[in-house]
Coordinates of C-alpha atoms in Angstrom, one line a residue:
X1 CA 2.1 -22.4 -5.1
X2 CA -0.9 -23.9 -6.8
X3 CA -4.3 -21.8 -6.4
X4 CA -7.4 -24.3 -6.1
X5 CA -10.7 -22.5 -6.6
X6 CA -11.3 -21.8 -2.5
X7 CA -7.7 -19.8 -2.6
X8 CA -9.0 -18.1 -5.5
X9 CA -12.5 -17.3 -3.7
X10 CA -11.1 -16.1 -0.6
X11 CA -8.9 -14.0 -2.3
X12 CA -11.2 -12.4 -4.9
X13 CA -13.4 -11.5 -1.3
X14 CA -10.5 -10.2 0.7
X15 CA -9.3 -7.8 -2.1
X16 CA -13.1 -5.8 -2.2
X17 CA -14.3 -6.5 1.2
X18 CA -14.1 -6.3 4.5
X19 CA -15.4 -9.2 6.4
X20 CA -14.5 -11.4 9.3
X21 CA -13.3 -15.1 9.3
X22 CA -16.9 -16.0 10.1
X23 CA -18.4 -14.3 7.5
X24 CA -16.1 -15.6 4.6
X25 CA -16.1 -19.6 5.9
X26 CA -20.0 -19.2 5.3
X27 CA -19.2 -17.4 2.0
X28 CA -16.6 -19.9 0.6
X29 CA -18.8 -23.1 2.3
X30 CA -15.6 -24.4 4.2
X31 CA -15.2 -24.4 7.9
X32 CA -13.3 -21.5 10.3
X33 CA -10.5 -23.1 10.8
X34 CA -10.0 -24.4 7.3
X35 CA -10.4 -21.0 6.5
X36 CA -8.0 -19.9 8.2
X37 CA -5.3 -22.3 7.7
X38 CA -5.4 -21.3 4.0
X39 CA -5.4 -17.9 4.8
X40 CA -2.3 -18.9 6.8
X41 CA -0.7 -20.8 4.4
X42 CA -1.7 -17.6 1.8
X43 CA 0.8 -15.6 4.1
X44 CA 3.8 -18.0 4.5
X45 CA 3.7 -18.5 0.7
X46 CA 3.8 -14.3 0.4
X47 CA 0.9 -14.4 -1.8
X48 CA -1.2 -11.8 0.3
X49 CA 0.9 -9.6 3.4
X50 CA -2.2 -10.3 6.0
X51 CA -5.0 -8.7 6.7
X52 CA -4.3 -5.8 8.1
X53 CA -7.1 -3.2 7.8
X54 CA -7.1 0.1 5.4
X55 CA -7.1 3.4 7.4
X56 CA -9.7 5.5 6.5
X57 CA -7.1 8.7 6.5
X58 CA -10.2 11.6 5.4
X59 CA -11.9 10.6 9.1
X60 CA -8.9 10.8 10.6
X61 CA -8.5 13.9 9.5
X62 CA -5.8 13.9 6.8
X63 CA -7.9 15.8 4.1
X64 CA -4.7 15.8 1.4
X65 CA -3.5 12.7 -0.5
X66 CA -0.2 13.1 -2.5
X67 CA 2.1 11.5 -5.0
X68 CA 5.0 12.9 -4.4
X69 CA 7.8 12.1 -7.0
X70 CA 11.1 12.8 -5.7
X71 CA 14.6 12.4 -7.6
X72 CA 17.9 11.8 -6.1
X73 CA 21.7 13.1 -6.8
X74 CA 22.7 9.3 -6.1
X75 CA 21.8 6.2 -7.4
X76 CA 23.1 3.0 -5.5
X77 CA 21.6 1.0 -2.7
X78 CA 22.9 3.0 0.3
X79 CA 21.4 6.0 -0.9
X80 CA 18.3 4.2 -1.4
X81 CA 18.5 2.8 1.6
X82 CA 19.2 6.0 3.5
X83 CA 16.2 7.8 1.6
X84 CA 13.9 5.1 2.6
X85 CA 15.1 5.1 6.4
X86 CA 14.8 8.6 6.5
X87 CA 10.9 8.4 5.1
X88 CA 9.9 5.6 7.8
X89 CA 10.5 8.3 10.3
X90 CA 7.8 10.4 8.5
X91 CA 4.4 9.4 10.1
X92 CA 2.4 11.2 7.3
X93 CA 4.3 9.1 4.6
X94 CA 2.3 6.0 4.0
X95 CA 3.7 4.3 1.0
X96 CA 7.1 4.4 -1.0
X97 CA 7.8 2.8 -4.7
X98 CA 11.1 2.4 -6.4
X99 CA 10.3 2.9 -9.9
X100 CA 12.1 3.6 -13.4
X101 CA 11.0 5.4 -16.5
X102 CA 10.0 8.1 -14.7
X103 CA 12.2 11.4 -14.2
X104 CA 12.3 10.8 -10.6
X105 CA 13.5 7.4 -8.4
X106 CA 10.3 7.1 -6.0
X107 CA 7.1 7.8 -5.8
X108 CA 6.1 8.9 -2.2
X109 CA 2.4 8.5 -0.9
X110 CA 1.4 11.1 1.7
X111 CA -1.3 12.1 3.6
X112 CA -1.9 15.3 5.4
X113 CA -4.1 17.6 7.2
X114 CA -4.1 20.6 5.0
X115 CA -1.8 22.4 2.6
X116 CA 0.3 24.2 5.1
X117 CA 0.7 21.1 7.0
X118 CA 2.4 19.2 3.4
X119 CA 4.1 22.2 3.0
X120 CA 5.9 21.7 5.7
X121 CA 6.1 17.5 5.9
X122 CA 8.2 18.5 2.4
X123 CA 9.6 21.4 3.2
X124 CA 11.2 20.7 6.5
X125 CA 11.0 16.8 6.2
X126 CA 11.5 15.2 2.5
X127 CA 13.3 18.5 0.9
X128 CA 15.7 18.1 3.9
X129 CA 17.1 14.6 3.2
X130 CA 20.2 13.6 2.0
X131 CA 20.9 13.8 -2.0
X132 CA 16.4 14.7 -2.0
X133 CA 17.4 17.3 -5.6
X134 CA 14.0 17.7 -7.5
X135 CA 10.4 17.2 -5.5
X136 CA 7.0 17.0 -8.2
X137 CA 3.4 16.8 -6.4
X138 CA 0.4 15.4 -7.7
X139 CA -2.7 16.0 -5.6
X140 CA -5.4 12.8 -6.0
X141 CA -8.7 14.0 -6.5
X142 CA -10.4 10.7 -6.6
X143 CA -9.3 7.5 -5.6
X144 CA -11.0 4.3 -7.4
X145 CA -10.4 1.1 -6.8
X146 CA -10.2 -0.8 -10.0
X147 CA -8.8 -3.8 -9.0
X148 CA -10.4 -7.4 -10.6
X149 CA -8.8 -9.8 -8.8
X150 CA -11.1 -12.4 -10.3
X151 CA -9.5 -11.6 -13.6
X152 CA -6.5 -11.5 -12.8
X153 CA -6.8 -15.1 -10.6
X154 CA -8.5 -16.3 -13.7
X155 CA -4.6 -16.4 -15.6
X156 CA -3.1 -18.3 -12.4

């Protein structure tokens, strides 16, 4: 799909803020409803997900954010498949990653209320699934967002 300098704007905006259709037609100077058909035509082609909203997991409560890296005793796509089933049934896990060149298979992204509370989520949860052998926590101190979409859009 080609990107024509709207796309580009709309997407650059939509990456670092959070604004309603109104607001970014006036931004962009193109009408709602064109607007929103390219937003539209943005998520058939799978270049953004939608526009769902980011929860804000500190207010809610969830004072802990965690990388969990976990390594499994099998490697094919039913175990995969398993593992991730298994995790969807989590509520405090919020984001998974297949990765390689790493000692462990997939990164987990957690959130929780306190450390007896992620003690337990990987305890009784993530330690307890099938083939789960080595578990390695990394506690985010910080979050930054880094991201320059403008930059990057700049090379499409």
């Amino acid at each position: 799909m080609e990107l024509d300098r709207f796309d580009k704007n709309i997407l650059e905006i939509l990456t670092h803020e959070d604004v309603n259709l109104n607001e970014l037609s006036e931004r962009v100077n193109l009408s709602v409803s064109s607007v929103h058909r390219r937003i539209k035509h943005l998520i058939d082609h799978q270049i953004i997900s939608g526009l769902k909203r980011e929860l804000n997991y500190q207010k809610l409560g969830f004072s802990l954010h965690v990388l969990l890296q976990v390594s499994l005793s099998k490697h094919d796509t039913d175990t995969f498949a398993k593992f991730l089933e298994e995790l969807e049934s989590i509520p405090e896990v919020i984001n998974a990653f297949l990765v390689t060149g790493q000692s462990a298979d997939f990164i987990v992204e957690v959130v929780a209320r306190d450390m007896e509370n992620y003690s337990e989520i990987l305890l009784k949860k993530i330690g307890k699934i099938e083939h789960v052998v080595a578990l390695h926590s990394s506690f985010v101190i910080k979050e930054y967002n880094v991201f320059n979409c403008s930059g990057l859009l700049n090379k499409v």
